mmCIF file of C-alpha atoms in Angstrom:
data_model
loop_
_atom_site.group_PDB
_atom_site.id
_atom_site.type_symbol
_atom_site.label_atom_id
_atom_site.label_comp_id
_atom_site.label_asym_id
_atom_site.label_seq_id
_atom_site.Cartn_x
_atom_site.Cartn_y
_atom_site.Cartn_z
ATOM 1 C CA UNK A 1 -49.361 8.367 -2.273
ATOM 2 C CA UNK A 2 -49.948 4.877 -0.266
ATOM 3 C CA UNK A 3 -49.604 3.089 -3.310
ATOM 4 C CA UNK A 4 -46.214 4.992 -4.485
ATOM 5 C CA UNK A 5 -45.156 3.934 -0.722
ATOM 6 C CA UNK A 6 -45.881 0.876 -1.217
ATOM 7 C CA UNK A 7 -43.647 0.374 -4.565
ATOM 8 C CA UNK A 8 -40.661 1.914 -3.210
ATOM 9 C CA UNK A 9 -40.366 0.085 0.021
ATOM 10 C CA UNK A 10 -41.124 -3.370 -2.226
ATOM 11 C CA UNK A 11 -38.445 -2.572 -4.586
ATOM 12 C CA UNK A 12 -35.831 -1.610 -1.639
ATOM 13 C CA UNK A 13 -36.925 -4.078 1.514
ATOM 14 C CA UNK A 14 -37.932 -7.199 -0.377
ATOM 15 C CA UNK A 15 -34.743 -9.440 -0.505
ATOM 16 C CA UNK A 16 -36.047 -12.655 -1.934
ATOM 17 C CA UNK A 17 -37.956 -11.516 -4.947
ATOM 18 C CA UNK A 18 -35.651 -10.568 -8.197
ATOM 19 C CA UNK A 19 -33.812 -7.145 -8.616
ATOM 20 C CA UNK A 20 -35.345 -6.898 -12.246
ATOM 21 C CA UNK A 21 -39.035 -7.618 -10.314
ATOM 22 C CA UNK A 22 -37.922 -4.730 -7.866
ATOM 23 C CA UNK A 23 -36.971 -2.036 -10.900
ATOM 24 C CA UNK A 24 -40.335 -3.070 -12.672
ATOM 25 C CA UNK A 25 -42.344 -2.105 -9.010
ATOM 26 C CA UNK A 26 -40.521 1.245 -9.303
ATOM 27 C CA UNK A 27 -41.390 1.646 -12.405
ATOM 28 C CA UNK A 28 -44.966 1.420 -11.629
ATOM 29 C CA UNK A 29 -44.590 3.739 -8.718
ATOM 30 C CA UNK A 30 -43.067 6.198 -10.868
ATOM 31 C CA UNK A 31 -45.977 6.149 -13.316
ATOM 32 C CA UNK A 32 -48.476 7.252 -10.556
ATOM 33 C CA UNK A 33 -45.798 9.812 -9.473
ATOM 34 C CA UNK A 34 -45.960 11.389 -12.733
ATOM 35 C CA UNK A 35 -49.656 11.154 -13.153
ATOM 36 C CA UNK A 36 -50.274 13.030 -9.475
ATOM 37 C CA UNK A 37 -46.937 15.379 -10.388
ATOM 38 C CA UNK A 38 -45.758 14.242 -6.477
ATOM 39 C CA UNK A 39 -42.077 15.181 -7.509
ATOM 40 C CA UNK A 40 -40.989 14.022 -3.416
ATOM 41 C CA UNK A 41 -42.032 10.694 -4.650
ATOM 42 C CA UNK A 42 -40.653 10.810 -7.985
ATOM 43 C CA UNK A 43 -37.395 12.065 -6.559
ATOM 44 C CA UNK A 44 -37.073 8.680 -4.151
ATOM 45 C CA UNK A 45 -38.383 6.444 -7.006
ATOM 46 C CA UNK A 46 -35.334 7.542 -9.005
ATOM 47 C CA UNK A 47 -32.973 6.951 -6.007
ATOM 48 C CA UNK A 48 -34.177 3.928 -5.055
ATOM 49 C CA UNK A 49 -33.735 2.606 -8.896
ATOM 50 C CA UNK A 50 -29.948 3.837 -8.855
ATOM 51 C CA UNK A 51 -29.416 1.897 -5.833
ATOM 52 C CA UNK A 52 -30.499 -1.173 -7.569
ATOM 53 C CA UNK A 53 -29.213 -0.653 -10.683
ATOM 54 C CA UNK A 54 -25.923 -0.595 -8.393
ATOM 55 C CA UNK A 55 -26.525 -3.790 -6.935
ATOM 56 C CA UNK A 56 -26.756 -5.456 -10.497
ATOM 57 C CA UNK A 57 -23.809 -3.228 -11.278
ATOM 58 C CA UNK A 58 -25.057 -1.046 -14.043
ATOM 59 C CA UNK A 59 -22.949 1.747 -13.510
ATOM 60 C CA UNK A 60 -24.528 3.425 -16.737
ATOM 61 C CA UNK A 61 -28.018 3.599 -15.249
ATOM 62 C CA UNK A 62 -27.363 3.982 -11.594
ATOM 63 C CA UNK A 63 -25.729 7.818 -11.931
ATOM 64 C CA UNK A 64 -28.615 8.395 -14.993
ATOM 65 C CA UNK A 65 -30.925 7.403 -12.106
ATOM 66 C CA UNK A 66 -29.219 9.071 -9.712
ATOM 67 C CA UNK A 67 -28.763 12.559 -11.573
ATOM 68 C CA UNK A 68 -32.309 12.715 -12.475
ATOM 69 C CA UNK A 69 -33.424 12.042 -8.431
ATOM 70 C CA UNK A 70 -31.393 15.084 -8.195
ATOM 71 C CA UNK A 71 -32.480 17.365 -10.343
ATOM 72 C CA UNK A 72 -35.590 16.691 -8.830
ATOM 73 C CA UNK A 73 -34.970 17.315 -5.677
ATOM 74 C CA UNK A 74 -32.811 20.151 -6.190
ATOM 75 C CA UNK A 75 -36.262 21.860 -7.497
ATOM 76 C CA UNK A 76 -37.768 20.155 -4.198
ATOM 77 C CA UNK A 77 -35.828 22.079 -2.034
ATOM 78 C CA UNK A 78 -35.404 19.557 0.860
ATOM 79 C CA UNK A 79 -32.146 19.562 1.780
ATOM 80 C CA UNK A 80 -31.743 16.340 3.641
ATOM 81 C CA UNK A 81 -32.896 14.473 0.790
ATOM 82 C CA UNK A 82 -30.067 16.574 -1.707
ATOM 83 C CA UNK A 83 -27.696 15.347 0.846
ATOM 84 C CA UNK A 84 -28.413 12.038 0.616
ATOM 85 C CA UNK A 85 -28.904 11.740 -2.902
ATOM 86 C CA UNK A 86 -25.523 13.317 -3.326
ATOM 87 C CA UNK A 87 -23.666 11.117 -0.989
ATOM 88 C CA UNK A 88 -25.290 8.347 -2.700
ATOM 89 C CA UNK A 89 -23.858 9.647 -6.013
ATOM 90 C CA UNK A 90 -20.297 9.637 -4.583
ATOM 91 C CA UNK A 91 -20.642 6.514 -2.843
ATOM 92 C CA UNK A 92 -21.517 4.996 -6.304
ATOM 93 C CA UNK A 93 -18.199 7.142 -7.707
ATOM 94 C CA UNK A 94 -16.127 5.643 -4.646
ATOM 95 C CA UNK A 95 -17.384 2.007 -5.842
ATOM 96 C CA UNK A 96 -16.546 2.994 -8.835
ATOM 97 C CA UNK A 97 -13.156 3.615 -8.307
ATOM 98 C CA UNK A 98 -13.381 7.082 -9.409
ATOM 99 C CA UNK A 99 -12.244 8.344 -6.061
ATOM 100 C CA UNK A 100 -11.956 12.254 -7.513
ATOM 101 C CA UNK A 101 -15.446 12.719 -8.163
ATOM 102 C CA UNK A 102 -16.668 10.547 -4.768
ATOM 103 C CA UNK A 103 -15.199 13.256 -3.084
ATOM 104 C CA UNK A 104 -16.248 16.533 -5.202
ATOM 105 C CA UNK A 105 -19.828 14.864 -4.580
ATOM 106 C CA UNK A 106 -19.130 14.181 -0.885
ATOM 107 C CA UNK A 107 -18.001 17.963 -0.658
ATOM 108 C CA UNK A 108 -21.478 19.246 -2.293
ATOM 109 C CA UNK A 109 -23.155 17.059 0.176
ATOM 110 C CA UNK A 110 -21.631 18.973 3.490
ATOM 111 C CA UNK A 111 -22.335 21.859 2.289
ATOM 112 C CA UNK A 112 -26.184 21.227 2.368
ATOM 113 C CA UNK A 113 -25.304 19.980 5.899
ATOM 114 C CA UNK A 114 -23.532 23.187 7.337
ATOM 115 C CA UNK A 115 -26.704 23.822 9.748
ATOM 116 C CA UNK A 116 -28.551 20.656 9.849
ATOM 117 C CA UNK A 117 -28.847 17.897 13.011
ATOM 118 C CA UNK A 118 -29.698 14.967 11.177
ATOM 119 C CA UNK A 119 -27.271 12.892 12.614
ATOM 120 C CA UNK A 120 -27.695 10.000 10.412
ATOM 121 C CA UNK A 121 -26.741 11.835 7.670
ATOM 122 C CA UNK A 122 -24.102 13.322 9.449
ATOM 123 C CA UNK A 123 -22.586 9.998 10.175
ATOM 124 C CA UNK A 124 -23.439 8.389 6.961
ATOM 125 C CA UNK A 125 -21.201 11.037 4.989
ATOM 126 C CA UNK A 126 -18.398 11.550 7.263
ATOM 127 C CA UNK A 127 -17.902 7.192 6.804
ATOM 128 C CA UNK A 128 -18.334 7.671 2.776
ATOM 129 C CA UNK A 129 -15.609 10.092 3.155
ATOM 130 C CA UNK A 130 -13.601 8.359 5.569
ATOM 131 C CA UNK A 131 -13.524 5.499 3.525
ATOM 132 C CA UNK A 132 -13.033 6.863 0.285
ATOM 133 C CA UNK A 133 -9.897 8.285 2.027
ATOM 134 C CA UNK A 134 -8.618 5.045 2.970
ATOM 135 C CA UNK A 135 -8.776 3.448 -0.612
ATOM 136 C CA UNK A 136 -7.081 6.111 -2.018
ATOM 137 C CA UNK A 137 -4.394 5.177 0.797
ATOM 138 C CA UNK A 138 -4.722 8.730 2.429
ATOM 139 C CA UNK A 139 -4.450 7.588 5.768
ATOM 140 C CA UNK A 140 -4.315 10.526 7.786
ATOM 141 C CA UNK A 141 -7.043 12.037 5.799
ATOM 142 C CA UNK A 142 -9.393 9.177 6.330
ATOM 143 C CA UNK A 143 -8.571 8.978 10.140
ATOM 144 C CA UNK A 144 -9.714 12.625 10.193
ATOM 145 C CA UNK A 145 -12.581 12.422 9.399
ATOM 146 C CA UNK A 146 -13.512 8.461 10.941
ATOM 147 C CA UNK A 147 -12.499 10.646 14.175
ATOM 148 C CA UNK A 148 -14.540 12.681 14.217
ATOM 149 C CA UNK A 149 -17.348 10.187 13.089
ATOM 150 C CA UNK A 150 -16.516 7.923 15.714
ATOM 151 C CA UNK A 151 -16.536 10.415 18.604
ATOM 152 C CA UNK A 152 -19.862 11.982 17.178
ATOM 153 C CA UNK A 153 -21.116 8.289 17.483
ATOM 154 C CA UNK A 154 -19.702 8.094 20.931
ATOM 155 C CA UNK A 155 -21.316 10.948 21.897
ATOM 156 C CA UNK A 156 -24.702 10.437 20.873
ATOM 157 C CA UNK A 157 -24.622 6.952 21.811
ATOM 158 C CA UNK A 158 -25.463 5.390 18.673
ATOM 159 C CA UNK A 159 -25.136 1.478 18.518
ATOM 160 C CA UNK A 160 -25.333 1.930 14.581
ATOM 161 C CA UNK A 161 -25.078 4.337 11.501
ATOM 162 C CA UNK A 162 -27.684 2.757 8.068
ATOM 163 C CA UNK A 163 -25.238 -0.353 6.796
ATOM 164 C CA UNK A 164 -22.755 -0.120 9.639
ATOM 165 C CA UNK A 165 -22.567 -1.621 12.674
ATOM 166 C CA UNK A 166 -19.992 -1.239 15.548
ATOM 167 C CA UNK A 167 -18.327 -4.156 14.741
ATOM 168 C CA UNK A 168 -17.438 -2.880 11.208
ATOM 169 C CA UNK A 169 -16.878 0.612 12.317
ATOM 170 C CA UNK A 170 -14.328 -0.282 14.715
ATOM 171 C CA UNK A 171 -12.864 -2.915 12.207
ATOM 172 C CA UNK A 172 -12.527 0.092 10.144
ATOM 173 C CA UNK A 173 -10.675 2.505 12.858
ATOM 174 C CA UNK A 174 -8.251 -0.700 13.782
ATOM 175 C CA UNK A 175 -7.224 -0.464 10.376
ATOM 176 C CA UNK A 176 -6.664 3.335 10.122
ATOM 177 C CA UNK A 177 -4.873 3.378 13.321
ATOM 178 C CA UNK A 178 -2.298 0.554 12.068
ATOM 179 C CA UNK A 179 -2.109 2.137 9.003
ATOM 180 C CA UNK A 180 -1.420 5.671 10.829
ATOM 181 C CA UNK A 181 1.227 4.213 13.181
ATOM 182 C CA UNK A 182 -1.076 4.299 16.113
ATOM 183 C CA UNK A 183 -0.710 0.163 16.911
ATOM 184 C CA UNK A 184 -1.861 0.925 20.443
ATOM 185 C CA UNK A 185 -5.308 2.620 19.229
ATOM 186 C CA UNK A 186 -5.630 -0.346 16.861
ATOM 187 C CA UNK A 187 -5.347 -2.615 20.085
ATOM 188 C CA UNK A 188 -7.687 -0.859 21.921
ATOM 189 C CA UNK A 189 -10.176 -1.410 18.363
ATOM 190 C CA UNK A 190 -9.863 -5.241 18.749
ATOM 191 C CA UNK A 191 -10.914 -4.956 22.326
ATOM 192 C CA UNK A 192 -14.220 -2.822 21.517
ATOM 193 C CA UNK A 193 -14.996 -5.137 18.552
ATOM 194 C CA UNK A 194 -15.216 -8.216 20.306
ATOM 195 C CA UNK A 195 -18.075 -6.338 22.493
ATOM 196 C CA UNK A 196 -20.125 -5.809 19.471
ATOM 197 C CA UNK A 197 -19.996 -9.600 18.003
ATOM 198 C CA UNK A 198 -23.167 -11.235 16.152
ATOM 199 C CA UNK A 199 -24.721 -10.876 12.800
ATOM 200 C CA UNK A 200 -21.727 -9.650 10.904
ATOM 201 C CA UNK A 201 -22.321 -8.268 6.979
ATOM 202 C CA UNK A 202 -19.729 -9.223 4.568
ATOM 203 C CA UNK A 203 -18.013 -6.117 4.172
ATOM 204 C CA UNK A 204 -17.412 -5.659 8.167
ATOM 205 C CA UNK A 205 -16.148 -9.240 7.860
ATOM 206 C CA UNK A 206 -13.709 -8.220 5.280
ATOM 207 C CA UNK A 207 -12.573 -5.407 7.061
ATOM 208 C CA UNK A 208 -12.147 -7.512 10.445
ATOM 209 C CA UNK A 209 -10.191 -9.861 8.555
ATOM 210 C CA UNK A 210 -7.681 -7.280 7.139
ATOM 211 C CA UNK A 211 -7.673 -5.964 10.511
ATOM 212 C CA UNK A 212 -6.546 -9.308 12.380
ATOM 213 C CA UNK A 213 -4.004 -9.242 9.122
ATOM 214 C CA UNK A 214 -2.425 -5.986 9.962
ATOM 215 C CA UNK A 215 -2.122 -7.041 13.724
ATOM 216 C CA UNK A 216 -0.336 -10.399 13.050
ATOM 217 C CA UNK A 217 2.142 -8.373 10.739
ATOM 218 C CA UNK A 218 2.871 -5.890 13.586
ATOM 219 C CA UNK A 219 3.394 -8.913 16.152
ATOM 220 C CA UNK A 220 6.287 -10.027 12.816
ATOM 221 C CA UNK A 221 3.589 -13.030 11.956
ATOM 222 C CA UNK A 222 3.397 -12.904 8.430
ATOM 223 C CA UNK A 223 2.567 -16.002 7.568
ATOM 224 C CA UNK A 224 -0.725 -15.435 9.734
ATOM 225 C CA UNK A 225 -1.316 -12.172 8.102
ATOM 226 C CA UNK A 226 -1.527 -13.400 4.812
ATOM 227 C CA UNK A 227 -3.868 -16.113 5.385
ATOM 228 C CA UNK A 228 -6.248 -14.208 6.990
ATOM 229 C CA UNK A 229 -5.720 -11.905 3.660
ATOM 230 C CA UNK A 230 -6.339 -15.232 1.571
ATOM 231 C CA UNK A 231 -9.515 -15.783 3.704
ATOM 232 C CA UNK A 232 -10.821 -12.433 2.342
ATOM 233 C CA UNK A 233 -10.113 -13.501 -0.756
ATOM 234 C CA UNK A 234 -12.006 -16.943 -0.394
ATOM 235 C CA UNK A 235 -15.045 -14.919 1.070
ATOM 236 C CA UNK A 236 -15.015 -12.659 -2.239
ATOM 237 C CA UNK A 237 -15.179 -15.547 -4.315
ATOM 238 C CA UNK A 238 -18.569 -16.262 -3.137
ATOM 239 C CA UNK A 239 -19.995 -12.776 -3.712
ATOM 240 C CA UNK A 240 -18.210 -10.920 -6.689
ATOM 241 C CA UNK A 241 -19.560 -7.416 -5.604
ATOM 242 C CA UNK A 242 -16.951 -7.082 -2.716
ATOM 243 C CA UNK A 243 -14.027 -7.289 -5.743
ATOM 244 C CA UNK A 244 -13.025 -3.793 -4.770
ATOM 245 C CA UNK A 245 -11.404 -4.700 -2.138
ATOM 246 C CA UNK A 246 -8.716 -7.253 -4.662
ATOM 247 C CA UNK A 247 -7.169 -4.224 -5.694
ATOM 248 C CA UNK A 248 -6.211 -2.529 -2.437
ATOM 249 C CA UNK A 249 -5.510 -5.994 -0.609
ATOM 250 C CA UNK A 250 -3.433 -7.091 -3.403
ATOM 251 C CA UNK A 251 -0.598 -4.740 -2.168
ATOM 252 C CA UNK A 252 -0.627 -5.741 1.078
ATOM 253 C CA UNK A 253 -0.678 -9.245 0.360
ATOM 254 C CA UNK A 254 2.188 -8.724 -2.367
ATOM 255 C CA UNK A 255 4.365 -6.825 0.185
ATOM 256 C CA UNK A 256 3.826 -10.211 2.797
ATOM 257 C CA UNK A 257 5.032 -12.355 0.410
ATOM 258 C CA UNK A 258 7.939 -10.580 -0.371
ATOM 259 C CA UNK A 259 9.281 -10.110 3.510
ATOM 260 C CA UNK A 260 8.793 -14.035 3.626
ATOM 261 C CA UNK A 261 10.778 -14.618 0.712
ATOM 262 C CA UNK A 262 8.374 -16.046 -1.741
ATOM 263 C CA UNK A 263 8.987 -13.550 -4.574
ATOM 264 C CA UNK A 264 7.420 -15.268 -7.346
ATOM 265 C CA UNK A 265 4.493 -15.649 -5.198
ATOM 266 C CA UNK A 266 4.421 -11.753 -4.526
ATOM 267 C CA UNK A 267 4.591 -11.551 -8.798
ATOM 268 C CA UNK A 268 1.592 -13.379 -9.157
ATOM 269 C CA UNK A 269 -0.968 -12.242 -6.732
ATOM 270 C CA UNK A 270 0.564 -8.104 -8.087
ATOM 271 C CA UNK A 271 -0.555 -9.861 -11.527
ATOM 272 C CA UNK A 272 -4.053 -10.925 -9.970
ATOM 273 C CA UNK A 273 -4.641 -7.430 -8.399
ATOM 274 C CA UNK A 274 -3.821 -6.091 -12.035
ATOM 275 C CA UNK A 275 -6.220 -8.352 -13.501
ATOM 276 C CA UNK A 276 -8.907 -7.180 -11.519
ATOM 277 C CA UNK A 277 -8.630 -3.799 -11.253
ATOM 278 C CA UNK A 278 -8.693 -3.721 -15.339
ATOM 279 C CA UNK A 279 -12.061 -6.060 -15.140
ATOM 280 C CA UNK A 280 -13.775 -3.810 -12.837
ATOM 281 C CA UNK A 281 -12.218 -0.389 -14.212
ATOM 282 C CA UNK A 282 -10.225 0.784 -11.445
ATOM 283 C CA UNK A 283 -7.235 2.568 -13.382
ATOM 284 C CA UNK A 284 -5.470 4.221 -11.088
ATOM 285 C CA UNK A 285 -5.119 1.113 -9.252
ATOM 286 C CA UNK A 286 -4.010 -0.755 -11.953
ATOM 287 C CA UNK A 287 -1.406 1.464 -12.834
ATOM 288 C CA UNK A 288 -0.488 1.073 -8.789
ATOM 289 C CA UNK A 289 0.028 -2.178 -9.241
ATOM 290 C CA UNK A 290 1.937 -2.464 -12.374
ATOM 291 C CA UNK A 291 4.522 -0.110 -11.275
ATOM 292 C CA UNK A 292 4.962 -1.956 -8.385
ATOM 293 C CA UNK A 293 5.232 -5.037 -10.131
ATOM 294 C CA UNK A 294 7.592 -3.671 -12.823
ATOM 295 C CA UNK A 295 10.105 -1.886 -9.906
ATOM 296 C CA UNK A 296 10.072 -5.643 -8.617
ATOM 297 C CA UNK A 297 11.050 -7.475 -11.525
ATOM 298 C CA UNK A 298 13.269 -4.863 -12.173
ATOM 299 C CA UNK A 299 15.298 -4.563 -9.088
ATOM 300 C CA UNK A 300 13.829 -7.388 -7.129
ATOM 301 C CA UNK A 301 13.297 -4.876 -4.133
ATOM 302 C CA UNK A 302 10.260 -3.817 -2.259
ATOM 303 C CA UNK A 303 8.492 -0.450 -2.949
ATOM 304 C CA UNK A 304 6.238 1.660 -1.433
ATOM 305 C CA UNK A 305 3.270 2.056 -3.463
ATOM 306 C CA UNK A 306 1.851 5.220 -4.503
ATOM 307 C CA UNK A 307 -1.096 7.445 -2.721
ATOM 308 C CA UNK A 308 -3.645 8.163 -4.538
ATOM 309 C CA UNK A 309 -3.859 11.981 -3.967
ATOM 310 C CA UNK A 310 -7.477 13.423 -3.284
ATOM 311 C CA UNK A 311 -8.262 16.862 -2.746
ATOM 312 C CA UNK A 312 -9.300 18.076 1.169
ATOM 313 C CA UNK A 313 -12.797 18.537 1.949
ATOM 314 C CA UNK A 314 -11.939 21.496 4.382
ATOM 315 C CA UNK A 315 -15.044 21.348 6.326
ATOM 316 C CA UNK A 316 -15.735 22.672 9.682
ATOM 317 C CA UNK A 317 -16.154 19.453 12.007
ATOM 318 C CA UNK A 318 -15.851 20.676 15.352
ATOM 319 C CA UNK A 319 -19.262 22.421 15.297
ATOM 320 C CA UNK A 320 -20.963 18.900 14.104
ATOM 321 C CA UNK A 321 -19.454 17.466 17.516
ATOM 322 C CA UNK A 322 -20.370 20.775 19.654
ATOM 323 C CA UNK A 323 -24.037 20.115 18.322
ATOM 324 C CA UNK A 324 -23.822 16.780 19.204
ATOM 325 C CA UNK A 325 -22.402 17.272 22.861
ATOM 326 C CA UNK A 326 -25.602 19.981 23.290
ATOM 327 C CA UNK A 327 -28.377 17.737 21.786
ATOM 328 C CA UNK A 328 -27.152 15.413 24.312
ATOM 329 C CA UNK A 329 -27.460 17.364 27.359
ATOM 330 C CA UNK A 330 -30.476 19.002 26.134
ATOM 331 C CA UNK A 331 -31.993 15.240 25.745
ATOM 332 C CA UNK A 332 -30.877 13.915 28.831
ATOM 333 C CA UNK A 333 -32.445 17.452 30.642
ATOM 334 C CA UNK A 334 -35.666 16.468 28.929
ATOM 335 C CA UNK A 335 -35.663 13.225 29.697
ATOM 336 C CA UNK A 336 -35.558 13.885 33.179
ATOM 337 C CA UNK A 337 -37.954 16.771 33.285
ATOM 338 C CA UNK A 338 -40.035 14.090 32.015
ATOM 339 C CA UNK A 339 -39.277 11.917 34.648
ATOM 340 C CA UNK A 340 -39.739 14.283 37.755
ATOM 341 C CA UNK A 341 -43.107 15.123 35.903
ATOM 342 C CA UNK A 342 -44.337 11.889 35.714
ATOM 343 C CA UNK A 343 -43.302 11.540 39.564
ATOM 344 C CA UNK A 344 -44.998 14.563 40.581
ATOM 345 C CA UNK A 345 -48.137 13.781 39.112
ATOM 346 C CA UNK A 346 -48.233 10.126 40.418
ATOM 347 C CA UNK A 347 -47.742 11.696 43.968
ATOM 348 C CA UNK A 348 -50.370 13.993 43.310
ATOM 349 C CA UNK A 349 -52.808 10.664 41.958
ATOM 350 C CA UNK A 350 -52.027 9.127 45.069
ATOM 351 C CA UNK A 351 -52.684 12.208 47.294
ATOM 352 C CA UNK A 352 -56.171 12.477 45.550
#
């Protein structure tokens, strides 16, 4: 059991050695979870291959891995780990741009979480969902549910979620809140994110960055809004995994250079966004685009583009924050009983 341990944190926590080295050490650690038929083991060994078959962007393998973690753990039994091998399924459909299924794997995931407490898990899936919202340009569906996250996260006084820090999370709400009409909220984001400064991961970078974008075009800067956009675009030259975000920014950025005349310039980078949502298989997105860019060369006026519409999760949230809010108390109550304890039997030390 040490030794399948010891393959699966290798292949996930070792950053400097090769992500073909890392597959081959779980492998091996699947080999000895056969032998001892430890199916837990077998289960994570599976999961922790999709995630790196992800990385390398093997789409093919990662859901073959991930499906067969799951069948295993679905004869397991443990529902935390279903949960989280189900969100990880839809967060790989959500990469994928196959926003439908992210979020008919997202909805088998709550349902395993209906009584549990694991807040991490909690968190993790409401951002998943949140954000899979948000691409699909649902933005009052996606500021549902980052809500709700957010205030769970207030609550419980989290200072991170696994992959997400405060920084990115409240990049995140800025941008939900501009894109809900709530420019106020988004102010209040830009305040809160300069408290949680240092160590910032690309993605939360991108995200601040469309962020400060969406507050110069509110303040009528375009000019600034679309270079911070082009920054984005300069920082996902330099690591090709973040091209997701081309798509979705490629709008925006379009819709800039319009308002500032430059309509050529709007032409091209709808032509770019097309480009790469065909490379990396996004469909619906290209199809976005193209009627957006068509509608412009036709008419050379502006329109809105298209949501992409995604079915409701209708989940009960309010109990996940009611849990929260008692676990809280209840902690705190410990805590000091603990305290007062402690105190009473130091007195009583000193006494003797």
């Amino acid at each position: 059991s040490i030794l399948m341990n010891f393959y699966g944190n290798i292949a996930l926590v070792l950053s400097h050695v090769s992500l073909e080295f890392r597959l081959e050490c779980c492998d091996k650690g699947i080999k000895l979870a056969k032998k001892y038929k430890n199916l837990t083991r077998l289960s994570a060994l599976y999961h922790t291959k999709a995630i790196i078959c992800s990385w390398m962007q093997d789409k093919k393998r990662e859901f073959m891995y991930y499906k067969k973690s799951e069948r295993i753990k679905m004869i397991v039994g443990n529902e935390i780990e279903i949960v989280r091998v189900l969100n990880g399924t839809g967060y790989g459909y959500f990469y994928s741009g196959n926003y439908k299924k992210s979020i008919r794997y997202f909805s088998r995931a709550f349902k395993y979480l209906k009584e549990t407490k694991d807040y991490t898990e909690i968190g993790a899936l409401l951002y998943n969902v949140s954000i899979t919202y948000f691409f699909a340009r649902e933005y009052e569906k996606s500021l549902k549910y980052f809500d709700f996250f957010v205030e769970m996260v207030r609550i419980l006084e989290l200072k991170s979620i696994p992959f997400h820090s405060l920084f990115g999370i409240y990049s995140l709400l800025g941008i939900l809140c501009f894109k809900s009409g709530r420019p106020s909220k988004a102010v209040f984001c830009l305040f809160e994110i300069e408290k949680h400064r240092g160590n910032e991961k690309t993605e939360e970078m991108i995200l601040y960055n469309y962020l400060r974008s969406l507050e110069y075009k509110a303040k009528g800067k375009n000019e600034k809004a679309a270079e911070a956009i082009e920054q984005i675009f300069d920082i996902i030259k330099n690591e090709a995994y973040f091209s997701f975000f081309i798509p979705m920014l490629s709008l925006d950025y379009s819709e800039l250079l319009f308002e500032e005349g430059r309509i050529d310039d709007a032409k091209a980078a709808l032509t770019s966004g097309i480009e790469t949502a065909q490379k990396i298989n996004y469909t619906e997105y290209a199809e976005i685009l193209a009627k957006k860019l068509l509608k412009l060369e036709e008419t050379g006026e502006k329109v809105s583009a298209e949501k992409i519409k995604l079915q409701d999760i209708n989940i009960e949230l309010n109990h996940i924050i009611d849990f929260a809010k008692l676990d809280t108390t209840l902690n705190k109550l410990h805590k000091k009983m603990t305290e007062t304890n402690f105190l009473n039997n130091f007195q009583q030390v000193l006494l003797y």
